[in-house]
Amino acid sequence: MITKQKYVEYLLSTPVNYTCTNLADHLEGVSHDVVSDYLARERLTARHLWELVQGLIDDRPDAYLLIDDSVQDKRYSRSIELVKRQYSGCEGGLVRGICVVNLVHTTGKNGEHYPIDFRIYAKETDGKTKNDHFQEMLLRAVGEKQIQAKTILFDSWYASWKNLKLVQRLGLIFYTTIRDNRVVSLSQAAGYSYPKDVDWTPDRLKNGVIVKLNKIPFKVKLFKVVATNGDIDWIITNDLDATVVTQVAQEANDVRWQVEEFHRELKQLTGSAKCQCRKARSQRNHLACCYHAWLSLKVQACQLNKTIYQVRTDLFSDFLRAQLRNPTIPAFQPF
């Protein structure tokens, strides 16, 4: 018999192969069909993740919520439900895969990020866009989960006027990037122009400039952040306090990259993109178990004061030490 605990422990233990067949080959008395039937039968959701993680997060008003999506690469799959061609930031272009929108909670410090909700983007089956998932998860975080974090971070993909208005209505603070073709207005008389066409005086470069966005009934502060390589980020926030200067906006925006760390950890350490089951329900259950596996690594890493990569590596280091002490396959010695 297969249980969620057994499947999660398999994800934590297998080095490269995350298939039902591999699990069946290594678990006595279990066939491939038993494993595949389990994944097709269960109904594991993001609610189960919240039940596990809610006692672990350090939630307070100065904490952050991060929203971003990640594509589970399935470029060689032709018969798996939920798989479609979509943009992957990791690949820098279109790739066949399953997109997951994640809501991550963090205190802002490195290593203190935890996923608290996720949604699989499958518009063909549920009719919901990524922005719909953004709004649903945010509303549930504030309403049902009673999250105290007051600052939400996301990139330009989610900086739609509907999302910005929702964040404002909920009394939250947002920091987000906008694309360089988004128009802004310094005054009604001046009309709208592109961010690059604003007169960026030294004072505005340091402190930002208050502007109006199209379809947004409130003003935001716009910042021009120039990287050392010359790349420019246009960051906006609805926090108009004078203490919010360019450096503050840049530091807040930098916190958002913790969600990218989580995406990388989930893919590299739990086999989130490696399930070969064809049914959508099986893929959903596999992904839910991957979140549980990541959380298990995270808890262990915190207890041992290690990174989750070190915890995963230690698992196979113990095997290597045992093999060096007593090799299963000794080196061939000719007579």
Coordinates of C-alpha atoms in Angstrom, one line a residue:
M1 CA 0.0 0.0 0.0
I2 CA 1.2 3.5 -0.8
T3 CA 0.5 6.5 1.5
K4 CA 1.4 10.2 1.1
Q5 CA 4.1 9.8 3.7
K6 CA 5.7 6.9 1.8
Y7 CA 5.6 8.7 -1.5
V8 CA 7.1 11.9 0.0
E9 CA 9.8 9.9 1.6
Y10 CA 10.5 8.3 -1.8
L11 CA 10.9 11.8 -3.3
L12 CA 13.4 12.7 -0.6
S13 CA 15.4 9.5 -1.0
T14 CA 15.7 8.9 -4.7
P15 CA 18.7 10.6 -6.4
V16 CA 17.5 11.0 -10.0
N17 CA 14.6 8.8 -11.0
Y18 CA 11.2 9.9 -9.7
T19 CA 8.9 7.5 -11.6
C20 CA 6.2 5.2 -10.4
T21 CA 8.2 2.2 -11.8
N22 CA 11.3 3.1 -9.9
L23 CA 9.4 3.4 -6.6
A24 CA 7.7 0.0 -7.3
D25 CA 11.1 -1.6 -8.1
H26 CA 12.5 -0.5 -4.7
L27 CA 9.5 -1.0 -2.4
E28 CA 8.7 -4.6 -1.5
G29 CA 5.2 -5.8 -2.3
V30 CA 4.2 -2.8 -4.3
S31 CA 3.6 -2.8 -8.1
H32 CA 3.7 0.1 -10.6
D33 CA -0.1 0.0 -10.8
V34 CA -0.4 0.5 -7.1
V35 CA 1.7 3.6 -7.2
S36 CA 0.0 5.1 -10.3
D37 CA -3.4 4.3 -8.9
Y38 CA -2.6 6.1 -5.7
L39 CA -1.5 9.3 -7.6
A40 CA -4.7 9.1 -9.8
R41 CA -7.0 8.5 -6.8
E42 CA -5.9 11.0 -4.1
R43 CA -6.9 14.7 -4.0
L44 CA -4.1 16.6 -2.4
T45 CA -4.4 20.3 -2.5
A46 CA -2.6 23.5 -1.4
R47 CA -4.8 23.4 1.7
H48 CA -2.8 20.4 3.0
L49 CA 0.4 22.5 2.5
W50 CA -1.0 25.3 4.6
E51 CA -1.9 22.9 7.4
L52 CA 1.7 21.8 7.5
V53 CA 3.4 25.2 7.2
Q54 CA 1.2 27.6 9.2
G55 CA 3.0 26.8 12.5
L56 CA 6.4 27.4 11.0
I57 CA 6.2 30.9 9.5
D58 CA 7.2 33.9 11.5
D59 CA 4.2 36.0 10.5
R60 CA 4.2 39.7 11.5
P61 CA 3.3 43.0 9.8
D62 CA 6.8 43.7 8.6
A63 CA 7.0 40.3 6.8
Y64 CA 6.5 39.9 3.0
L65 CA 4.3 38.0 0.6
L66 CA 5.9 37.0 -2.7
I67 CA 4.0 35.9 -5.8
D68 CA 5.5 34.4 -8.9
D69 CA 5.1 31.5 -11.2
S70 CA 7.4 28.7 -12.3
V71 CA 7.2 26.3 -15.2
Q72 CA 7.8 22.6 -14.6
D73 CA 9.7 21.6 -17.8
K74 CA 8.0 18.8 -19.7
R75 CA 9.5 19.6 -23.1
Y76 CA 9.7 15.9 -24.1
S77 CA 6.2 15.1 -23.0
R78 CA 3.5 14.7 -25.6
S79 CA 0.7 12.9 -23.8
I80 CA 0.7 14.5 -20.3
E81 CA -2.4 16.5 -19.4
L82 CA -1.9 20.1 -18.2
V83 CA 1.3 20.4 -20.3
K84 CA 1.3 23.2 -22.9
R85 CA 3.7 25.6 -24.5
Q86 CA 4.2 28.7 -22.3
Y87 CA 6.9 31.2 -21.4
S88 CA 9.6 30.1 -19.0
G89 CA 11.8 32.8 -17.4
C90 CA 14.3 30.1 -16.6
E91 CA 14.6 29.2 -20.3
G92 CA 14.0 32.7 -21.6
G93 CA 11.4 31.6 -24.1
L94 CA 8.6 29.2 -24.7
V95 CA 8.8 25.6 -23.4
R96 CA 6.3 22.8 -23.0
G97 CA 5.5 22.4 -19.3
I98 CA 3.1 22.8 -16.3
C99 CA 3.0 26.3 -14.8
V100 CA 2.5 26.8 -11.1
V101 CA 1.7 30.1 -9.4
N102 CA 3.2 30.3 -5.9
L103 CA 2.5 32.5 -2.9
V104 CA 5.6 32.5 -0.6
H105 CA 5.9 34.1 2.9
T106 CA 9.2 35.4 4.2
T107 CA 10.5 37.7 7.0
G108 CA 12.8 39.2 4.4
K109 CA 15.9 37.3 5.7
N110 CA 17.5 34.8 3.5
G111 CA 16.4 31.2 4.2
E112 CA 13.2 32.2 6.0
H113 CA 10.9 31.7 3.0
Y114 CA 8.0 29.2 3.0
P115 CA 5.3 28.5 0.4
I116 CA 1.9 29.0 1.9
D117 CA -0.3 28.5 -1.3
F118 CA 0.0 27.5 -4.9
R119 CA -2.2 27.1 -8.0
I120 CA -1.7 25.2 -11.2
Y121 CA -2.3 27.4 -14.2
A122 CA -4.7 25.4 -16.4
K123 CA -7.0 27.9 -18.1
E124 CA -8.4 25.3 -20.5
T125 CA -9.9 23.3 -17.6
D126 CA -10.8 25.9 -15.0
G127 CA -11.0 29.2 -17.0
K128 CA -8.6 31.0 -14.6
T129 CA -5.8 33.2 -15.7
K130 CA -2.6 33.7 -13.7
N131 CA -4.0 37.0 -12.5
D132 CA -7.1 35.2 -11.3
H133 CA -4.9 32.9 -9.2
F134 CA -3.0 35.9 -7.9
Q135 CA -6.2 37.5 -6.6
E136 CA -7.6 34.3 -5.2
M137 CA -4.5 33.4 -3.2
L138 CA -4.1 37.0 -1.9
L139 CA -7.7 37.2 -0.8
R140 CA -7.4 33.8 1.0
A141 CA -4.2 34.8 2.6
V142 CA -5.7 38.0 4.1
G143 CA -9.2 36.5 4.8
E144 CA -9.0 32.9 5.6
K145 CA -5.3 32.5 6.7
Q146 CA -5.3 35.9 8.5
I147 CA -1.8 36.6 7.3
Q148 CA -0.3 39.7 9.0
A149 CA 2.4 40.5 6.4
K150 CA 1.6 43.9 5.0
T151 CA 4.0 44.1 2.0
I152 CA 3.5 42.1 -1.2
L153 CA 6.2 41.8 -3.9
F154 CA 5.7 40.6 -7.5
D155 CA 7.1 41.3 -11.0
S156 CA 5.7 43.2 -14.0
W157 CA 3.7 40.2 -15.2
Y158 CA 1.3 40.6 -12.2
A159 CA 1.3 44.5 -12.2
S160 CA -2.1 44.7 -13.9
W161 CA -4.4 47.5 -12.8
K162 CA -6.8 45.0 -11.3
N163 CA -4.1 43.5 -9.1
L164 CA -2.8 46.8 -8.0
K165 CA -6.3 48.0 -7.1
L166 CA -6.9 44.8 -5.1
V167 CA -3.7 45.2 -3.1
Q168 CA -4.6 48.9 -2.4
R169 CA -8.2 47.9 -1.4
L170 CA -6.8 45.3 1.1
G171 CA -4.7 47.9 2.8
L172 CA -1.4 46.3 1.7
I173 CA 1.8 47.8 0.3
F174 CA 3.1 46.6 -3.0
Y175 CA 6.5 46.9 -4.7
T176 CA 6.6 45.7 -8.2
T177 CA 8.5 46.3 -11.5
I178 CA 6.7 47.6 -14.5
R179 CA 7.7 47.3 -18.2
D180 CA 9.3 50.2 -19.9
N181 CA 6.3 50.6 -22.2
R182 CA 4.0 51.3 -19.3
V183 CA 2.9 54.9 -19.5
V184 CA 3.0 57.2 -16.4
S185 CA 1.8 60.8 -15.8
L186 CA 3.4 63.4 -13.6
S187 CA 0.5 65.7 -13.9
Q188 CA -2.8 66.1 -15.8
A189 CA -1.3 68.8 -17.9
A190 CA 1.8 66.8 -18.8
G191 CA -0.2 63.8 -20.0
Y192 CA 1.3 60.3 -20.2
S193 CA 4.8 59.3 -21.2
Y194 CA 7.2 56.4 -20.9
P195 CA 9.3 56.1 -17.7
K196 CA 12.5 56.7 -19.7
D197 CA 11.1 60.0 -20.9
V198 CA 10.7 61.4 -17.3
D199 CA 13.2 64.1 -16.5
W200 CA 15.4 62.0 -14.0
T201 CA 17.0 64.7 -12.0
P202 CA 19.5 63.7 -9.3
D203 CA 16.7 64.3 -6.7
R204 CA 14.3 62.0 -8.5
L205 CA 17.0 59.3 -9.0
K206 CA 17.5 59.3 -5.2
N207 CA 14.0 59.7 -4.0
G208 CA 11.7 58.6 -6.8
V209 CA 8.9 60.6 -8.3
I210 CA 5.1 60.4 -7.7
V211 CA 3.2 59.5 -10.8
K212 CA -0.3 58.4 -12.0
L213 CA -0.8 55.1 -13.9
N214 CA -3.5 54.6 -16.4
K215 CA -6.7 53.0 -14.9
I216 CA -5.3 53.4 -11.3
P217 CA -7.3 55.8 -9.1
F218 CA -4.4 56.4 -6.7
K219 CA -0.9 57.6 -7.2
V220 CA 2.3 55.6 -6.9
K221 CA 5.9 56.4 -6.5
L222 CA 8.2 55.4 -9.4
F223 CA 11.9 54.6 -9.1
K224 CA 14.6 54.2 -11.7
V225 CA 17.1 51.6 -10.5
V226 CA 20.2 51.2 -12.7
A227 CA 22.2 48.0 -12.3
T228 CA 26.0 47.9 -12.5
N229 CA 25.7 46.3 -16.0
G230 CA 23.4 49.2 -17.2
D231 CA 20.1 47.3 -17.0
I232 CA 17.2 49.4 -15.7
D233 CA 14.4 48.3 -13.4
W234 CA 11.3 50.5 -13.1
I235 CA 9.9 49.9 -9.6
I236 CA 6.6 51.3 -8.3
T237 CA 5.0 51.3 -4.9
N238 CA 1.8 52.6 -3.3
D239 CA 3.8 53.6 -0.2
L240 CA 4.2 57.4 -0.7
D241 CA 6.0 58.0 2.6
A242 CA 9.0 60.3 2.2
T243 CA 11.3 57.8 3.8
V244 CA 10.7 55.4 0.9
V245 CA 13.6 56.3 -1.4
T246 CA 15.2 54.4 -4.2
Q247 CA 17.5 52.4 -2.0
V248 CA 14.5 51.3 0.1
A249 CA 12.6 50.3 -3.0
Q250 CA 15.6 48.4 -4.4
E251 CA 16.1 46.5 -1.1
A252 CA 12.4 45.5 -1.0
N253 CA 12.5 44.4 -4.7
D254 CA 15.6 42.3 -3.9
V255 CA 13.6 40.3 -1.3
R256 CA 11.4 39.1 -4.2
W257 CA 14.2 36.9 -5.5
Q258 CA 13.7 34.5 -2.6
V259 CA 10.7 33.1 -4.5
E260 CA 13.2 32.3 -7.3
E261 CA 15.3 30.4 -4.8
F262 CA 12.3 28.4 -3.7
H263 CA 11.5 27.5 -7.4
R264 CA 15.0 26.3 -7.9
E265 CA 15.1 24.2 -4.7
L266 CA 11.7 22.6 -5.5
K267 CA 12.8 21.6 -9.0
Q268 CA 16.3 20.4 -8.1
L269 CA 15.6 18.6 -4.8
T270 CA 12.1 17.1 -5.1
G271 CA 11.7 16.0 -8.8
S272 CA 8.7 18.3 -9.3
A273 CA 9.1 18.2 -13.1
K274 CA 10.0 14.5 -13.3
C275 CA 6.7 12.7 -12.9
Q276 CA 5.7 10.9 -16.1
C277 CA 2.1 10.1 -15.2
R278 CA -0.3 11.3 -17.9
K279 CA -3.4 12.2 -15.9
A280 CA -3.8 15.8 -14.6
R281 CA -4.9 14.5 -11.2
S282 CA -1.7 12.4 -10.9
Q283 CA 0.4 15.5 -11.8
R284 CA -1.4 17.6 -9.3
N285 CA -0.9 15.1 -6.5
H286 CA 2.8 14.6 -7.4
L287 CA 3.3 18.3 -7.2
A288 CA 1.5 18.6 -3.8
C289 CA 3.8 15.8 -2.5
C290 CA 6.9 17.7 -3.8
Y291 CA 5.9 20.7 -1.7
H292 CA 5.6 18.4 1.3
A293 CA 9.1 17.0 0.5
W294 CA 10.6 20.5 0.2
L295 CA 9.1 21.4 3.6
S296 CA 10.5 18.2 5.1
L297 CA 14.0 19.2 3.9
K298 CA 13.5 22.8 5.1
V299 CA 12.5 21.6 8.6
Q300 CA 15.5 19.3 8.8
A301 CA 17.8 22.0 7.5
C302 CA 16.6 24.5 10.2
Q303 CA 17.1 21.9 12.9
L304 CA 20.7 21.1 11.8
N305 CA 21.5 24.7 10.9
K306 CA 22.4 23.7 7.4
T307 CA 21.1 24.5 3.9
I308 CA 18.5 22.2 2.4
Y309 CA 21.1 21.4 -0.3
Q310 CA 23.5 20.2 2.4
V311 CA 20.8 18.1 4.0
R312 CA 20.0 16.4 0.7
T313 CA 23.7 15.8 -0.1
D314 CA 24.4 14.3 3.3
L315 CA 21.8 11.6 2.6
F316 CA 23.9 10.3 -0.3
S317 CA 27.2 11.0 1.5
D318 CA 26.2 8.4 4.1
F319 CA 25.6 5.9 1.3
L320 CA 29.0 6.7 -0.2
R321 CA 30.8 6.3 3.1
A322 CA 29.1 2.9 3.6
Q323 CA 30.2 1.8 0.2
L324 CA 33.8 2.8 0.7
R325 CA 33.9 0.8 4.0
N326 CA 32.3 -2.2 2.4
P327 CA 31.9 -2.0 -1.4
T328 CA 29.0 -3.8 -3.0
I329 CA 31.0 -4.0 -6.2
P330 CA 34.7 -4.3 -5.3
A331 CA 37.4 -3.2 -7.8
F332 CA 38.3 -6.1 -10.1
Q333 CA 41.7 -7.6 -9.3
P334 CA 43.2 -10.0 -11.9
F335 CA 44.8 -13.1 -10.6

